[in-house]
């Protein structure tokens, strides 16, 4: 899967650890930007820069509440990433199911060798 | 099958893949199945093809190589060199997919005994996000192959 050259997609947006951290914080619910700044321990302009990228790809939505900017997570753009990892996960699930069968046979052989149960 | 019998893949950092799974078997058997060529051939290719060759020189500095024929008919090969071996517990090795030889990953297999069961963790450390992503892509392509194979089967049955 080719990555867009710009920050125009969710894959690129979440490749940045700090932005993933922001998404993790917002996963628990909507937060004002000041809370994000305080929790991240990072200067506000930097947090705002990351939030702009996340807004651009639709991963966060913003609303004004009085004088506060409130940010909330929008999970929909994450679905392609989820699907992408899930496809890879399936390949391991298949392997491990076959490995289960091999292990069951090895266990039987071992119990047979012991001459007892277990 | 309990939830922990599910393979779980996460991407802890930009350059890593973590695969975890629990097995209903003691650690020494999981280790044996992972490191014995005749046993590797029976599970490693999953539903995606056949392992035609598995070579393992299980010692630090020794190398391993697996070759499989994918269902679509082409061969894929992987190899690596063992860096650390603690029998029944831990294997650290490099891992190279031969079609992409400059993407050398370091793979750490950890086996934890949980009574008669075993928790397996496989951490694949790539040198770049691009290489890590290409690795994850291999699941996507394989899934596409499967889907195409199934479509072919359906088409043939209706011919």
PDB file of N, CA and C in Angstrom, chain B residues 38-93:
ATOM      1  N   UNK B  38      11.681 -30.330  10.313  1.00  0.00           N
ATOM      2  CA  UNK B  38      10.548 -31.180   9.909  1.00  0.00           C
ATOM      3  C   UNK B  38       9.232 -30.663  10.486  1.00  0.00           C
ATOM      4  N   UNK B  39       9.290 -30.024  11.645  1.00  0.00           N
ATOM      5  CA  UNK B  39       8.074 -29.486  12.258  1.00  0.00           C
ATOM      6  C   UNK B  39       7.722 -28.127  11.671  1.00  0.00           C
ATOM      7  N   UNK B  40       8.745 -27.300  11.423  1.00  0.00           N
ATOM      8  CA  UNK B  40       8.520 -25.995  10.805  1.00  0.00           C
ATOM      9  C   UNK B  40       7.760 -26.152   9.503  1.00  0.00           C
ATOM     10  N   UNK B  41       8.115 -27.141   8.719  1.00  0.00           N
ATOM     11  CA  UNK B  41       7.483 -27.350   7.416  1.00  0.00           C
ATOM     12  C   UNK B  41       5.990 -27.586   7.537  1.00  0.00           C
ATOM     13  N   UNK B  42       5.547 -28.013   8.712  1.00  0.00           N
ATOM     14  CA  UNK B  42       4.139 -28.375   8.863  1.00  0.00           C
ATOM     15  C   UNK B  42       3.262 -27.186   9.231  1.00  0.00           C
ATOM     16  N   UNK B  43       3.856 -26.059   9.647  1.00  0.00           N
ATOM     17  CA  UNK B  43       2.973 -24.953  10.060  1.00  0.00           C
ATOM     18  C   UNK B  43       3.349 -23.601   9.484  1.00  0.00           C
ATOM     19  N   UNK B  44       4.565 -23.406   9.118  1.00  0.00           N
ATOM     20  CA  UNK B  44       5.056 -22.063   8.850  1.00  0.00           C
ATOM     21  C   UNK B  44       4.368 -21.375   7.670  1.00  0.00           C
ATOM     22  N   UNK B  45       3.952 -22.123   6.678  1.00  0.00           N
ATOM     23  CA  UNK B  45       3.339 -21.474   5.517  1.00  0.00           C
ATOM     24  C   UNK B  45       1.848 -21.192   5.714  1.00  0.00           C
ATOM     25  N   UNK B  46       1.295 -21.581   6.841  1.00  0.00           N
ATOM     26  CA  UNK B  46      -0.123 -21.295   7.108  1.00  0.00           C
ATOM     27  C   UNK B  46      -1.006 -21.877   6.010  1.00  0.00           C
ATOM     28  N   UNK B  47      -1.932 -21.070   5.498  1.00  0.00           N
ATOM     29  CA  UNK B  47      -2.795 -21.523   4.407  1.00  0.00           C
ATOM     30  C   UNK B  47      -2.281 -21.037   3.059  1.00  0.00           C
ATOM     31  N   UNK B  48      -1.080 -20.477   3.064  1.00  0.00           N
ATOM     32  CA  UNK B  48      -0.644 -19.706   1.901  1.00  0.00           C
ATOM     33  C   UNK B  48       0.207 -20.493   0.923  1.00  0.00           C
ATOM     34  N   UNK B  49       0.519 -21.755   1.248  1.00  0.00           N
ATOM     35  CA  UNK B  49       1.378 -22.511   0.342  1.00  0.00           C
ATOM     36  C   UNK B  49       2.060 -23.640   1.087  1.00  0.00           C
ATOM     37  N   UNK B  50       3.167 -24.101   0.547  1.00  0.00           N
ATOM     38  CA  UNK B  50       3.910 -25.225   1.133  1.00  0.00           C
ATOM     39  C   UNK B  50       5.335 -24.798   1.418  1.00  0.00           C
ATOM     40  N   UNK B  51       5.845 -25.251   2.558  1.00  0.00           N
ATOM     41  CA  UNK B  51       7.268 -25.042   2.843  1.00  0.00           C
ATOM     42  C   UNK B  51       8.044 -26.124   2.096  1.00  0.00           C
ATOM     43  N   UNK B  52       8.866 -25.732   1.147  1.00  0.00           N
ATOM     44  CA  UNK B  52       9.623 -26.733   0.384  1.00  0.00           C
ATOM     45  C   UNK B  52      10.984 -26.997   1.011  1.00  0.00           C
ATOM     46  N   UNK B  53      11.421 -26.074   1.859  1.00  0.00           N
ATOM     47  CA  UNK B  53      12.733 -26.252   2.467  1.00  0.00           C
ATOM     48  C   UNK B  53      12.812 -25.458   3.760  1.00  0.00           C
ATOM     49  N   UNK B  54      13.310 -26.113   4.803  1.00  0.00           N
ATOM     50  CA  UNK B  54      13.560 -25.424   6.072  1.00  0.00           C
ATOM     51  C   UNK B  54      14.896 -25.907   6.600  1.00  0.00           C
ATOM     52  N   UNK B  55      15.832 -24.983   6.711  1.00  0.00           N
ATOM     53  CA  UNK B  55      17.155 -25.335   7.234  1.00  0.00           C
ATOM     54  C   UNK B  55      17.411 -24.504   8.473  1.00  0.00           C
ATOM     55  N   UNK B  56      17.891 -25.167   9.529  1.00  0.00           N
ATOM     56  CA  UNK B  56      18.140 -24.450  10.777  1.00  0.00           C
ATOM     57  C   UNK B  56      19.453 -24.924  11.370  1.00  0.00           C
ATOM     58  N   UNK B  57      20.388 -24.011  11.551  1.00  0.00           N
ATOM     59  CA  UNK B  57      21.637 -24.312  12.255  1.00  0.00           C
ATOM     60  C   UNK B  57      21.552 -23.551  13.573  1.00  0.00           C
ATOM     61  N   UNK B  58      20.972 -24.223  14.580  1.00  0.00           N
ATOM     62  CA  UNK B  58      20.552 -23.546  15.807  1.00  0.00           C
ATOM     63  C   UNK B  58      21.726 -23.323  16.755  1.00  0.00           C
ATOM     64  N   UNK B  59      22.487 -22.293  16.498  1.00  0.00           N
ATOM     65  CA  UNK B  59      23.584 -21.882  17.378  1.00  0.00           C
ATOM     66  C   UNK B  59      23.859 -20.411  17.078  1.00  0.00           C
ATOM     67  N   UNK B  60      24.464 -19.720  18.049  1.00  0.00           N
ATOM     68  CA  UNK B  60      24.793 -18.313  17.812  1.00  0.00           C
ATOM     69  C   UNK B  60      25.773 -18.245  16.646  1.00  0.00           C
ATOM     70  N   UNK B  61      25.435 -17.429  15.663  1.00  0.00           N
ATOM     71  CA  UNK B  61      26.244 -17.364  14.452  1.00  0.00           C
ATOM     72  C   UNK B  61      25.761 -18.313  13.374  1.00  0.00           C
ATOM     73  N   UNK B  62      24.890 -19.249  13.745  1.00  0.00           N
ATOM     74  CA  UNK B  62      24.335 -20.162  12.750  1.00  0.00           C
ATOM     75  C   UNK B  62      23.243 -19.474  11.962  1.00  0.00           C
ATOM     76  N   UNK B  63      22.878 -20.042  10.836  1.00  0.00           N
ATOM     77  CA  UNK B  63      21.858 -19.395  10.023  1.00  0.00           C
ATOM     78  C   UNK B  63      20.662 -20.307   9.810  1.00  0.00           C
ATOM     79  N   UNK B  64      19.577 -19.705   9.371  1.00  0.00           N
ATOM     80  CA  UNK B  64      18.364 -20.437   9.054  1.00  0.00           C
ATOM     81  C   UNK B  64      17.856 -19.932   7.712  1.00  0.00           C
ATOM     82  N   UNK B  65      17.124 -20.787   7.026  1.00  0.00           N
ATOM     83  CA  UNK B  65      16.514 -20.384   5.756  1.00  0.00           C
ATOM     84  C   UNK B  65      15.278 -21.204   5.503  1.00  0.00           C
ATOM     85  N   UNK B  66      14.172 -20.531   5.162  1.00  0.00           N
ATOM     86  CA  UNK B  66      12.932 -21.216   4.792  1.00  0.00           C
ATOM     87  C   UNK B  66      12.567 -20.805   3.368  1.00  0.00           C
ATOM     88  N   UNK B  67      12.107 -21.776   2.608  1.00  0.00           N
ATOM     89  CA  UNK B  67      11.605 -21.479   1.271  1.00  0.00           C
ATOM     90  C   UNK B  67      10.200 -22.034   1.178  1.00  0.00           C
ATOM     91  N   UNK B  68       9.272 -21.234   0.722  1.00  0.00           N
ATOM     92  CA  UNK B  68       7.929 -21.751   0.519  1.00  0.00           C
ATOM     93  C   UNK B  68       7.445 -21.427  -0.875  1.00  0.00           C
ATOM     94  N   UNK B  69       6.595 -22.295  -1.379  1.00  0.00           N
ATOM     95  CA  UNK B  69       5.934 -22.036  -2.652  1.00  0.00           C
ATOM     96  C   UNK B  69       4.561 -21.507  -2.310  1.00  0.00           C
ATOM     97  N   UNK B  70       4.295 -20.252  -2.669  1.00  0.00           N
ATOM     98  CA  UNK B  70       3.000 -19.650  -2.392  1.00  0.00           C
ATOM     99  C   UNK B  70       1.948 -20.301  -3.292  1.00  0.00           C
ATOM    100  N   UNK B  71       0.685 -20.281  -2.827  1.00  0.00           N
ATOM    101  CA  UNK B  71      -0.393 -20.913  -3.595  1.00  0.00           C
ATOM    102  C   UNK B  71      -0.460 -20.390  -5.022  1.00  0.00           C
ATOM    103  N   UNK B  72      -0.098 -19.121  -5.180  1.00  0.00           N
ATOM    104  CA  UNK B  72      -0.144 -18.531  -6.522  1.00  0.00           C
ATOM    105  C   UNK B  72       0.976 -19.050  -7.420  1.00  0.00           C
ATOM    106  N   UNK B  73       1.870 -19.851  -6.869  1.00  0.00           N
ATOM    107  CA  UNK B  73       2.855 -20.548  -7.713  1.00  0.00           C
ATOM    108  C   UNK B  73       4.279 -20.052  -7.632  1.00  0.00           C
ATOM    109  N   UNK B  74       4.512 -18.921  -6.976  1.00  0.00           N
ATOM    110  CA  UNK B  74       5.892 -18.432  -6.934  1.00  0.00           C
ATOM    111  C   UNK B  74       6.532 -18.793  -5.592  1.00  0.00           C
ATOM    112  N   UNK B  75       7.869 -18.738  -5.587  1.00  0.00           N
ATOM    113  CA  UNK B  75       8.612 -19.083  -4.379  1.00  0.00           C
ATOM    114  C   UNK B  75       8.954 -17.837  -3.585  1.00  0.00           C
ATOM    115  N   UNK B  76       8.855 -17.952  -2.276  1.00  0.00           N
ATOM    116  CA  UNK B  76       9.366 -16.882  -1.410  1.00  0.00           C
ATOM    117  C   UNK B  76      10.323 -17.513  -0.411  1.00  0.00           C
ATOM    118  N   UNK B  77      11.389 -16.783  -0.099  1.00  0.00           N
ATOM    119  CA  UNK B  77      12.407 -17.316   0.796  1.00  0.00           C
ATOM    120  C   UNK B  77      12.785 -16.283   1.840  1.00  0.00           C
ATOM    121  N   UNK B  78      13.093 -16.781   3.013  1.00  0.00           N
ATOM    122  CA  UNK B  78      13.521 -15.947   4.140  1.00  0.00           C
ATOM    123  C   UNK B  78      14.760 -16.578   4.733  1.00  0.00           C
ATOM    124  N   UNK B  79      15.649 -15.760   5.250  1.00  0.00           N
ATOM    125  CA  UNK B  79      16.783 -16.316   5.973  1.00  0.00           C
ATOM    126  C   UNK B  79      17.212 -15.372   7.076  1.00  0.00           C
ATOM    127  N   UNK B  80      18.073 -15.896   7.947  1.00  0.00           N
ATOM    128  CA  UNK B  80      18.579 -15.046   9.012  1.00  0.00           C
ATOM    129  C   UNK B  80      19.721 -15.715   9.726  1.00  0.00           C
ATOM    130  N   UNK B  81      20.267 -14.989  10.693  1.00  0.00           N
ATOM    131  CA  UNK B  81      21.379 -15.494  11.497  1.00  0.00           C
ATOM    132  C   UNK B  81      21.015 -15.357  12.971  1.00  0.00           C
ATOM    133  N   UNK B  82      21.308 -16.422  13.731  1.00  0.00           N
ATOM    134  CA  UNK B  82      20.989 -16.402  15.157  1.00  0.00           C
ATOM    135  C   UNK B  82      21.987 -15.538  15.915  1.00  0.00           C
ATOM    136  N   UNK B  83      21.456 -14.676  16.783  1.00  0.00           N
ATOM    137  CA  UNK B  83      22.309 -13.784  17.562  1.00  0.00           C
ATOM    138  C   UNK B  83      22.334 -14.164  19.040  1.00  0.00           C
ATOM    139  N   UNK B  84      21.220 -14.734  19.478  1.00  0.00           N
ATOM    140  CA  UNK B  84      21.111 -15.074  20.897  1.00  0.00           C
ATOM    141  C   UNK B  84      20.169 -16.263  20.995  1.00  0.00           C
ATOM    142  N   UNK B  85      20.539 -17.259  21.779  1.00  0.00           N
ATOM    143  CA  UNK B  85      19.669 -18.421  21.958  1.00  0.00           C
ATOM    144  C   UNK B  85      19.649 -18.812  23.421  1.00  0.00           C
ATOM    145  N   UNK B  86      18.469 -18.810  24.025  1.00  0.00           N
ATOM    146  CA  UNK B  86      18.297 -19.383  25.361  1.00  0.00           C
ATOM    147  C   UNK B  86      17.256 -20.485  25.181  1.00  0.00           C
ATOM    148  N   UNK B  87      17.673 -21.726  25.179  1.00  0.00           N
ATOM    149  CA  UNK B  87      16.745 -22.812  24.837  1.00  0.00           C
ATOM    150  C   UNK B  87      15.444 -22.738  25.628  1.00  0.00           C
ATOM    151  N   UNK B  88      14.355 -22.949  24.930  1.00  0.00           N
ATOM    152  CA  UNK B  88      12.997 -22.930  25.476  1.00  0.00           C
ATOM    153  C   UNK B  88      12.522 -21.547  25.890  1.00  0.00           C
ATOM    154  N   UNK B  89      13.378 -20.521  25.781  1.00  0.00           N
ATOM    155  CA  UNK B  89      12.978 -19.204  26.309  1.00  0.00           C
ATOM    156  C   UNK B  89      13.048 -18.076  25.291  1.00  0.00           C
ATOM    157  N   UNK B  90      14.092 -18.049  24.525  1.00  0.00           N
ATOM    158  CA  UNK B  90      14.369 -16.823  23.762  1.00  0.00           C
ATOM    159  C   UNK B  90      15.246 -17.119  22.565  1.00  0.00           C
ATOM    160  N   UNK B  91      14.855 -16.552  21.427  1.00  0.00           N
ATOM    161  CA  UNK B  91      15.699 -16.631  20.236  1.00  0.00           C
ATOM    162  C   UNK B  91      15.736 -15.245  19.615  1.00  0.00           C
ATOM    163  N   UNK B  92      16.922 -14.731  19.422  1.00  0.00           N
ATOM    164  CA  UNK B  92      17.072 -13.467  18.707  1.00  0.00           C
ATOM    165  C   UNK B  92      17.805 -13.763  17.405  1.00  0.00           C
ATOM    166  N   UNK B  93      17.231 -13.339  16.313  1.00  0.00           N
ATOM    167  CA  UNK B  93      17.910 -13.561  15.037  1.00  0.00           C
ATOM    168  C   UNK B  93      17.590 -12.441  14.071  1.00  0.00           C
TER     169      UNK B  93
END
